[in-house]
XYZ file of C-alpha atoms in Angstrom:
565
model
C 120.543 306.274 110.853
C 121.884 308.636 113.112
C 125.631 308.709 111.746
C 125.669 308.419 107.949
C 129.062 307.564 106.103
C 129.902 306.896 103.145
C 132.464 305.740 100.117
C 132.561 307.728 97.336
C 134.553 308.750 94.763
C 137.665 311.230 94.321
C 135.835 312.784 91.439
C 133.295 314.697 93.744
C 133.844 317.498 96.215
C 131.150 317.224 98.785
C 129.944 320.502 100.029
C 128.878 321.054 103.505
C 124.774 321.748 103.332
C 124.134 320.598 99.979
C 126.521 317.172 100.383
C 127.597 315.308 97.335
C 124.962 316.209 95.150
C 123.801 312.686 94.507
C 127.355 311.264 94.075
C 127.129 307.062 93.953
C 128.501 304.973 96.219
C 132.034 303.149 95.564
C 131.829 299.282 96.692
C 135.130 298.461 94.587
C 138.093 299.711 93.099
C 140.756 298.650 90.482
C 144.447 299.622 91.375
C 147.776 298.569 90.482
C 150.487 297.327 92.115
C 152.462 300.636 92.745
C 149.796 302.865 92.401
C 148.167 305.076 95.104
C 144.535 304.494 94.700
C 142.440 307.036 96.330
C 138.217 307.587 97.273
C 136.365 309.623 99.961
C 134.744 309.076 102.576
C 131.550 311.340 103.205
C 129.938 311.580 106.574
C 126.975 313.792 108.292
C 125.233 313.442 111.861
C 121.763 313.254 111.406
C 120.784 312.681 115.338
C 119.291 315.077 117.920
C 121.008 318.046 119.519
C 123.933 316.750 120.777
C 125.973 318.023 124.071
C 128.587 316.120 126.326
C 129.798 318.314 129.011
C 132.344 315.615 130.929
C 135.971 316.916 131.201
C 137.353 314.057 128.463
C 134.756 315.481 126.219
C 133.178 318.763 126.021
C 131.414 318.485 122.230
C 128.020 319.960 121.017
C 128.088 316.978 118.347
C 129.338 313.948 118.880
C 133.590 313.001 118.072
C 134.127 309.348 116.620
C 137.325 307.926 115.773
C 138.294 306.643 112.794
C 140.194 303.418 112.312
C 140.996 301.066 109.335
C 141.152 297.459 109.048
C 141.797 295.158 106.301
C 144.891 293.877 103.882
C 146.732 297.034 103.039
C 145.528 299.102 106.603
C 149.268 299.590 106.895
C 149.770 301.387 103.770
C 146.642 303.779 104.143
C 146.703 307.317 105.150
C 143.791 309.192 105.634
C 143.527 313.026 105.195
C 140.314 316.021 106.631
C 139.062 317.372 103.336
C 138.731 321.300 104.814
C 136.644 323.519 103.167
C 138.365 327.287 102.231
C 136.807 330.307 101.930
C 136.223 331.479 97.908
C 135.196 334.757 97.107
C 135.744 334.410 92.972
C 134.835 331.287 91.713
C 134.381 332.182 88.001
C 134.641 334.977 85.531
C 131.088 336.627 85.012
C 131.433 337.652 81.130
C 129.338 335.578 78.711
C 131.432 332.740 77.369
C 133.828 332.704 80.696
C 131.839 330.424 82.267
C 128.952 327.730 82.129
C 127.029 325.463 84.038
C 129.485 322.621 84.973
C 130.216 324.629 88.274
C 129.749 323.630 91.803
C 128.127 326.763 92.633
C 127.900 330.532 91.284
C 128.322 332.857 94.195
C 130.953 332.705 97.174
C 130.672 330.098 99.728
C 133.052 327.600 101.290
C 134.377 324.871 98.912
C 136.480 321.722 99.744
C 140.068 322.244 98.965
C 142.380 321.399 101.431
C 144.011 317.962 102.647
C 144.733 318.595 105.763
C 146.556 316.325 108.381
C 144.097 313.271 110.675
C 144.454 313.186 113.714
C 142.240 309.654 114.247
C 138.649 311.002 114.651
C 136.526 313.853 113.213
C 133.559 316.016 114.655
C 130.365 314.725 113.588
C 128.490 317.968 112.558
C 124.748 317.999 112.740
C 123.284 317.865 108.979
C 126.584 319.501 107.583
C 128.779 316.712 105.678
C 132.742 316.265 105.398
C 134.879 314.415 104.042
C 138.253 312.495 104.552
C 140.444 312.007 102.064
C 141.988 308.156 101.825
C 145.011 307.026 99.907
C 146.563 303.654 99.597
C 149.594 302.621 98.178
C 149.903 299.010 96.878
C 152.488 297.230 97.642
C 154.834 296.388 94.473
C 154.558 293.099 95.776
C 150.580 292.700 96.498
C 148.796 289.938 95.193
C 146.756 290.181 92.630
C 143.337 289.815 93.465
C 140.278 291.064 95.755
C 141.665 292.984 98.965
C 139.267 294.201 101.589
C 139.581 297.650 103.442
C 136.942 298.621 106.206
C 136.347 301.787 107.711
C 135.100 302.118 111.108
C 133.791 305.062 113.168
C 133.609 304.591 116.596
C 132.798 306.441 119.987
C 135.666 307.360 122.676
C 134.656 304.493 124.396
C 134.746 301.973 121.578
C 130.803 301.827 120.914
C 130.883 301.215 116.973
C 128.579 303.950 114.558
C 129.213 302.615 111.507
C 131.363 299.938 109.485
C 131.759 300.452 105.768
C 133.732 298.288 103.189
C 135.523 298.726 100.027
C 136.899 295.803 98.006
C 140.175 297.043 96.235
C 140.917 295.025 93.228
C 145.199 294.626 92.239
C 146.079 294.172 88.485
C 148.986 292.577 89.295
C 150.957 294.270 87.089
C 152.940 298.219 86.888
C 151.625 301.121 84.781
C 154.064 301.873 82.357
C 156.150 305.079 82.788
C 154.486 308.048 82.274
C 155.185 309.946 78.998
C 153.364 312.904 79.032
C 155.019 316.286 80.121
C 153.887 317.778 83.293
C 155.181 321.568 84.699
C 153.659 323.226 86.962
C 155.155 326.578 87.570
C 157.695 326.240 90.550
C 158.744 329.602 92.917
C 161.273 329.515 95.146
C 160.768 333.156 95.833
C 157.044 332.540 97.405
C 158.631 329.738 99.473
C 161.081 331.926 101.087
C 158.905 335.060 101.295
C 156.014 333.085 103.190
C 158.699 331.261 105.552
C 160.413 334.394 106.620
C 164.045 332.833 105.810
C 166.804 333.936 103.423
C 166.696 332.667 99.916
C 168.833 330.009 99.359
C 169.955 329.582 102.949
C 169.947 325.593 104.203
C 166.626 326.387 105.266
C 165.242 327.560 102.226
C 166.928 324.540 100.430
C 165.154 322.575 103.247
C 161.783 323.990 102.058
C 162.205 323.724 98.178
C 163.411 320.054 98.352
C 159.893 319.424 100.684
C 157.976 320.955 97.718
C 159.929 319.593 95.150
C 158.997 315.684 95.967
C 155.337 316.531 96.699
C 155.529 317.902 93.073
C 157.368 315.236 91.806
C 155.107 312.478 93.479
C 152.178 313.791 92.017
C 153.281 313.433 88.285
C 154.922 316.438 88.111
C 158.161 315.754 85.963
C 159.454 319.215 84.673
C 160.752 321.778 86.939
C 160.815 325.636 86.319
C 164.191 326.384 86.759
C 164.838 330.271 87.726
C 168.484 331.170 86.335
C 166.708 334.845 86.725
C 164.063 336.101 88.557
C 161.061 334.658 87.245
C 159.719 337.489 84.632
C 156.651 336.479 85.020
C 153.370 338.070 86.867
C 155.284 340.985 87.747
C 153.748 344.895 87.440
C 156.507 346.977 84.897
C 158.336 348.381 87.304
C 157.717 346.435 90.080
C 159.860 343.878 91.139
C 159.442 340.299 93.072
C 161.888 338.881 95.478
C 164.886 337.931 93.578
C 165.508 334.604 93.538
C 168.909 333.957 90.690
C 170.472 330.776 90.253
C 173.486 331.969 88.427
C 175.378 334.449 89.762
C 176.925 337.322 87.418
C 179.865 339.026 87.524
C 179.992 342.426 85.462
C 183.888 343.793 84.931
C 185.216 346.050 82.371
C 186.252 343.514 80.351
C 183.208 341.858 80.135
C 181.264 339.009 82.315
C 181.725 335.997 83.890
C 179.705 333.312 85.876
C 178.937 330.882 88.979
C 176.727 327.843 88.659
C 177.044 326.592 92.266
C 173.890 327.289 92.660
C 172.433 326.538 89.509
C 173.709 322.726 90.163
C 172.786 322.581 93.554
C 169.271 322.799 91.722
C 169.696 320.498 89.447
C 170.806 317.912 92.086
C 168.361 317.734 94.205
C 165.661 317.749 91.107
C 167.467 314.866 89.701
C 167.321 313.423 93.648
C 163.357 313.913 93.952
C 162.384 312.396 90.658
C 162.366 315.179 87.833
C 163.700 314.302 84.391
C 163.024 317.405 82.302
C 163.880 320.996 82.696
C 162.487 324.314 81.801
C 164.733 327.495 81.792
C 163.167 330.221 83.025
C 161.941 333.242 80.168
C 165.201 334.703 79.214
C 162.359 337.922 78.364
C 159.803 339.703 80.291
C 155.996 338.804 79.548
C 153.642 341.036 77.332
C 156.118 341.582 74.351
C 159.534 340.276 74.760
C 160.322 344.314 75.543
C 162.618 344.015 78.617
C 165.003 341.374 79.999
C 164.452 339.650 83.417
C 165.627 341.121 86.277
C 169.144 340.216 86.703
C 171.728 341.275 89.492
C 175.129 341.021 89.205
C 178.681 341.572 91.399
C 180.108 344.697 89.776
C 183.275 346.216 91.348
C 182.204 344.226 94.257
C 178.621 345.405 95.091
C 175.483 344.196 94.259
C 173.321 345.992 91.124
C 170.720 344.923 89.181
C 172.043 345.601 85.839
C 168.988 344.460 83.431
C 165.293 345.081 84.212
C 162.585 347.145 83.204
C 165.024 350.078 83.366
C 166.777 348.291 80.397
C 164.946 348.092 77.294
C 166.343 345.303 75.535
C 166.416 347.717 72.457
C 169.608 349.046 74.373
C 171.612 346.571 73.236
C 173.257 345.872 76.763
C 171.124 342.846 76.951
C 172.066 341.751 73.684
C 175.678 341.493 74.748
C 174.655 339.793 77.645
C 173.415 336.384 76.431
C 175.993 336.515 73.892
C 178.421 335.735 77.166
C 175.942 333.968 78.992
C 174.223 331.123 76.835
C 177.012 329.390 75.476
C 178.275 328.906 79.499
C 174.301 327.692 80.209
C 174.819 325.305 77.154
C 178.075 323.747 78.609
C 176.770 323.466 82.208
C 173.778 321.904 80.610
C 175.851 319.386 78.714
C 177.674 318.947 82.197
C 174.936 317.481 84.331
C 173.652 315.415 81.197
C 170.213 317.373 81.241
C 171.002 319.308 77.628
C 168.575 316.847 76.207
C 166.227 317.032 78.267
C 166.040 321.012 78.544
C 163.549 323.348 76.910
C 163.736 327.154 76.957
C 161.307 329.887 77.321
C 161.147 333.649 75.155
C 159.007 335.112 76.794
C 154.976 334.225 78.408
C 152.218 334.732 76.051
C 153.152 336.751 73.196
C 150.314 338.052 70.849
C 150.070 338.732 67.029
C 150.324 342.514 68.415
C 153.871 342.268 69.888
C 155.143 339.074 67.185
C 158.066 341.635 65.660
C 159.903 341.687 69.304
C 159.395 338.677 70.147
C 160.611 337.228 67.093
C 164.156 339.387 67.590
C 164.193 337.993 71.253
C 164.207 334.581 69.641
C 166.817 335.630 66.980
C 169.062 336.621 69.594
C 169.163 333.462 71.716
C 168.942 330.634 69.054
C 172.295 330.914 67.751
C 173.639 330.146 71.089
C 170.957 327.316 72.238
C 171.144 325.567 68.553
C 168.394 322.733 68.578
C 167.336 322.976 72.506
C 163.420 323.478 72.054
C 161.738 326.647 72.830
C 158.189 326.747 74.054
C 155.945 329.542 74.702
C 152.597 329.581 76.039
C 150.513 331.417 73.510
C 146.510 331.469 72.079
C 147.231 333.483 68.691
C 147.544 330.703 65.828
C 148.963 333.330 63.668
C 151.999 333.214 65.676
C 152.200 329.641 64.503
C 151.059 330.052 61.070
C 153.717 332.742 60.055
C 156.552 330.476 61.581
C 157.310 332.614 64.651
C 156.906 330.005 67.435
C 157.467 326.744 65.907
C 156.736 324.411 69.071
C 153.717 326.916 70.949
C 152.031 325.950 73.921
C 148.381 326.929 72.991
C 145.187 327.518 75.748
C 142.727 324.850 76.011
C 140.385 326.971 74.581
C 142.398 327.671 71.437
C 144.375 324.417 70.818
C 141.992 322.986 68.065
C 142.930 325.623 65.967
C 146.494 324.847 66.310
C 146.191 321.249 65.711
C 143.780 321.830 62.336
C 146.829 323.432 61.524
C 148.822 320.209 61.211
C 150.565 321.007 64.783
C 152.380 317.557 66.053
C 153.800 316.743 69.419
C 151.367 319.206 71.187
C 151.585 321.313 74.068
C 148.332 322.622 75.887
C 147.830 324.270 78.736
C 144.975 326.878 80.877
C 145.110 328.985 83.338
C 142.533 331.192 84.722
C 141.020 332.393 81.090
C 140.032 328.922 80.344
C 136.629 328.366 82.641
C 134.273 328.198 79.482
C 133.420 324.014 78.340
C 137.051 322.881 78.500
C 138.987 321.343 81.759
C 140.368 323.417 84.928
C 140.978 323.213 87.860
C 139.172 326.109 89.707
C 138.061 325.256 93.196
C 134.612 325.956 92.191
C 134.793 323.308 89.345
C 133.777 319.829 89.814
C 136.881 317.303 90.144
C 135.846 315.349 86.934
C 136.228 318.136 85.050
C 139.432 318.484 85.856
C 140.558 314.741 85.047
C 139.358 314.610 81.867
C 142.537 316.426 81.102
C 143.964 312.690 80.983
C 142.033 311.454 78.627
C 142.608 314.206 76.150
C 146.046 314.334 76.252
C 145.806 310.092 75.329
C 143.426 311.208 72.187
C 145.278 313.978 70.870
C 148.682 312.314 71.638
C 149.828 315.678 73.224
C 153.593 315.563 74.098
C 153.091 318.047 77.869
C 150.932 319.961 79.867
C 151.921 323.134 81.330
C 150.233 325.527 84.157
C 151.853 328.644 85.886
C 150.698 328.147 88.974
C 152.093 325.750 92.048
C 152.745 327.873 94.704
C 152.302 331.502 93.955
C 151.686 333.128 96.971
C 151.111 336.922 95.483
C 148.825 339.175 94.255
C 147.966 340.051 90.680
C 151.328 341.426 89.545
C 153.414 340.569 92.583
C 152.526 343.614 94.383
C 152.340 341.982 98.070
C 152.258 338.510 99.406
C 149.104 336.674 100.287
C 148.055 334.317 102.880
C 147.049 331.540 101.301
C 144.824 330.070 103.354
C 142.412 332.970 102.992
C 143.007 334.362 99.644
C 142.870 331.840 96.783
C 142.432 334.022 94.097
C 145.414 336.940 94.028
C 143.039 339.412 95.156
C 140.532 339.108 93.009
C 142.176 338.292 89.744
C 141.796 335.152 88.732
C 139.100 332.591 90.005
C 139.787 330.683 93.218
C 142.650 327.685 92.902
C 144.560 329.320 90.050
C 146.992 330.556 91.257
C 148.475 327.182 93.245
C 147.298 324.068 93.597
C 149.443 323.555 97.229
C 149.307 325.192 100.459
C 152.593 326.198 102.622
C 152.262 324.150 105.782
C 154.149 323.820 109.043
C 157.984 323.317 109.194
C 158.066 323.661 105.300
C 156.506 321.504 104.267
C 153.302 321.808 101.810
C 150.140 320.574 102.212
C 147.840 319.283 99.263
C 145.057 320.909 97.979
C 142.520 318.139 96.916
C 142.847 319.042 93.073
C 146.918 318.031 93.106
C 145.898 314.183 93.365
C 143.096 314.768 90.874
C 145.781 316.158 88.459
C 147.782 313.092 89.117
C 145.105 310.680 88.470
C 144.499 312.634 85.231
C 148.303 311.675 84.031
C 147.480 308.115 85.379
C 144.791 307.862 83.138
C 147.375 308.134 80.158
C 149.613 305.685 81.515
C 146.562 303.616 81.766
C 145.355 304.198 78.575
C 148.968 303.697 76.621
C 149.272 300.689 78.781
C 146.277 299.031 77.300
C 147.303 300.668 73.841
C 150.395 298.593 73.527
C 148.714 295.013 74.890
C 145.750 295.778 71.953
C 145.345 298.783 69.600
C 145.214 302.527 69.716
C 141.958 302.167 67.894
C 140.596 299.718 70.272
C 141.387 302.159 72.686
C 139.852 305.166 70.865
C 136.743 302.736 70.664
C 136.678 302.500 74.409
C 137.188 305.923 75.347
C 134.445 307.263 72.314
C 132.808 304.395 70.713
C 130.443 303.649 73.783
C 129.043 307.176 74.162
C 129.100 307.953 70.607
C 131.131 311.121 71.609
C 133.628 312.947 69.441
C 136.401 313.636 72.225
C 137.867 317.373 71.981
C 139.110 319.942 74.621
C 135.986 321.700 74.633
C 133.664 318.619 74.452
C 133.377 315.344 76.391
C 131.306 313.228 78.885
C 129.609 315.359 81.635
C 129.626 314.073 85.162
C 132.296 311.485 87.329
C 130.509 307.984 85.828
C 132.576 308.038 82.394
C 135.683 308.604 83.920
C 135.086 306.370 87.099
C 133.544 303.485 84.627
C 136.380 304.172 81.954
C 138.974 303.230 83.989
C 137.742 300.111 85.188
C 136.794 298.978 81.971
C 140.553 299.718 80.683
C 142.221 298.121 83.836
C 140.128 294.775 83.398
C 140.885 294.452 79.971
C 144.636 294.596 80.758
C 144.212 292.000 83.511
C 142.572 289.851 81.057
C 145.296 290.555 78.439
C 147.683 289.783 80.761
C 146.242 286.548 81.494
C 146.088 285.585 77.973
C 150.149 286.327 77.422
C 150.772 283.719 80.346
């Protein structure tokens, strides 16, 4: 067959010579009402040498159009799946990586959901992918639905017609539960776009990123009352980007939240529930405030930084005047509840003594509020420092051998060795198995630190994202965002976003069945079959599991269901 297409799964990333690397075919789905159900469609040209040199169509291989027919056509967009350019696609040292990659050298990997314009340029024996989503109605029937996929010439001739039978539990997944930030900046945003921070067009942009975020089962925001003081070189400095504006006079300070609930507004308007402060202390040892600018005798200074050690004392001063305002704003927009704060990133056993006097000189203003730090020591645990850490994939069994409840986890680019990621490189299962360890371990969030940075290592220059994926080398490819800044401000999805979402819809899933049976029924279903003991570093190889998991736990819900009637 000279045009081959077909339906497969979200869970593999088909590469252009070597295709889908025996990926089987999807004939049905199992969705529910509310839910934006997702697969691929694959397609290669397998015909001769192809050339049409009339005016309406000058194309060395041929152009079909796409169309789609069926119950829910209305409700389905379809995306190109474009392939990006990665130059780092794993750490080298031993234990850094293994062989669940795609591939080992640089090449061009799918990554980007890019807009359709109707058709697509067959390629000769090179495959690609669209991307299709469909929302179910909240209404739909419950039931068998049909959705057909045609390509077709320019003049109508039909290549191929494939089907896919979409299955509606009629019924809503629960609301999801886990917590989900991925590390928002504002300051990328405005330094790609060229405009002012915090001008209505900036606003304009952050909003636009804000609801893809919060669409995709993102439900904490980063919230940057300073300068994020994170992935910054000591001394440097990133664009500032300050949500509460300072004023320094002799007889001490005082402050404006405009800003800071302008924020909060508009997160509350796109969906998000829980907030993050940003890290009241500069990373690698809690040595240095953020950077902070205030209005002193009307002029603009920056009067904490990496100029100030916090050892000064200046600083100390500081949130003495400063917190217990943040608390009373907080209480203000009804969000004290449902706020966390940050120290300072990744503190180590090496630097514990500072960063356990940065924490003694912001709980007695914060009381209760939570404080979470992202962190792989266990010793820092152990000895009391950090009472609620956020520990690395790779590390988080030690924690939780420790007796550690209500669980944080999260990786960046140091975890590529047996557990979940979500490198480029990596295979999309691996990355959604994420779901289905949070729902063992009953972990209370997820964190990663990177949605949209648009910088090098250490925020020494900006990037262009669409040909550096990796900050210049530092960190394998799709760390350091997981969306792409598109035209007029708004962001376009890499493929791995959805695949992050499905991962928290596979708790949802999972609780949902929970409270209808058992959580050791579900345990049963998730292990019991495979005979596999479930841990970060250790679960089912390959898309089948996860693909065959799911429809397994949405069935038995159905029939639950059924049985309450």
């Amino acid at each position: 067959m000279d045009y081959d297409v077909r339906i497969i799964s979200t869970l593999e990333k088909v590469l252009p010579k070597s295709g889908m690397l025996d990926a089987r075919p999807i004939r049905k789905l199992t969705g529910f009402r509310k839910q934006r159900v997702s697969f691929q469609i694959a397609y290669c040209y397998h015909g001769d040498y192809y050339l049409n040199q009339t005016k309406a169509q000058a194309f060395r291989n041929p152009y079909a159009t796409v169309r789609v027919e069926g119950d829910f056509k209305e409700k389905v967009n379809i995306r190109k799946v474009e392939n990006v350019p990665v130059l780092f696609p794993h750490e080298k040292q031993v234990k850094k990586y293994d062989s669940e990659y795609l591939g080992d050298e640089p090449g061009l990997y799918p990554n980007i959901l890019a807009p359709f314009e109707g058709g697509v340029q067959m390629i000769l024996e090179q495959w690609r992918a669209l991307w299709v989503d469909c929302e179910i109605p909240e209404d739909a029937e419950g039931g068998d639905h049909d959705i057909t996929i045609v390509f077709a010439g320019t003049d109508g001739t039909e290549y191929v017609r494939t089907r896919l039978t979409l299955h509606v539990v009629p019924a809503v997944l629960p609301k999801q539960k886990v917590l989900h930030t991925e590390w928002f900046y504002p300051d990328c945003l405005a330094d790609y776009y060229g405009c002012d921070v915090f001008s209505e067009e900036h606003w304009k942009i952050i909003g636009n990123f804000m609801r893809t975020a919060a669409s995709r089962g993102v439900n904490m925001i980063f919230t940057p009352l300073f300068t994020p003081a994170l992935d910054t070189l000591i001394g440097g400095e990133r664009t500032t980007v300050q949500l509460v504006k300072v004023y320094k006079r002799s007889d001490g300070y005082s402050f404006d939240y405009s800003l800071f609930h302008r924020w909060i507004e508009l997160c509350k308007e796109v969906g998000f529930e829980y907030f993050e402060m940003s890290h009241l202390f500069a990373q690698w040892g809690a040595k240095f405030p953020p950077k902070v600018v205030a209005e002193v005798d009307g002029s603009t200074e920056k009067i904490f930084g990496w100029n100030t050690p916090v050892s000064d004392g200046g600083y100390e001063e500081f949130l003495k005047a400063f917190l217990p305002t943040l608390i009373e704003e907080l209480k203000k927009e009804g969000i004290l509840e449902c706020t966390y704060f940050h120290i300072s990133d990744e503190p180590t056993i090496d630097n514990a003594d500072t960063y356990q006097k940065a924490l003694h000189m912001v709980r007695p203003y914060i009381g209760d509020v939570p404080v979470i730090d992202a962190l792989s020591h266990v010793q820092l645990y152990e000895e009391g420092i950090v009472k609620k850490p956020i520990p690395s994939s790779e590390y988080i069994h030690d924690f939780l051998d420790q007796g550690l409840e209500n669980a944080w986890v999260y990786y960046c680019c140091g975890q590529g060795y047996r557990v979940s990621n979500r490198f480029i490189a990596m295979p999309a299962w691996r990355t959604r198995i994420l779901g289905v360890q949070l729902y063992k371990y009953n972990m209370e969030g997820f964190l990663h630190w990177g949605f949209n940075f648009y910088n090098s290592q250490y925020s020494l220059h900006r990037i262009d994202p669409f040909r550096v994926n990796d900050s210049e080398d530092a960190f394998p490819a799709g760390d350091p965002f997981i969306v792409y800044p598109g035209k007029d401000g708004e962001p376009i999805e890499s493929m791995r976003l959805p695949v992050m979402a499905d991962a928290m819809l596979d708790t949802q899933l999972l609780e949902y069945l929970e409270s209808l049976t058992s959580r050791e029924h579900v345990l049963e279903l998730l292990e019991g079959a495979d005979n596999v003991d479930i841990r970060f570093d250790q679960y089912p190889l390959g898309p089948d599991y996860l693909l065959d998991l799911w429809e397994k736990a949405a069935l038995e819900i159905e029939k639950c269901l059924v049985s309450l009637k």
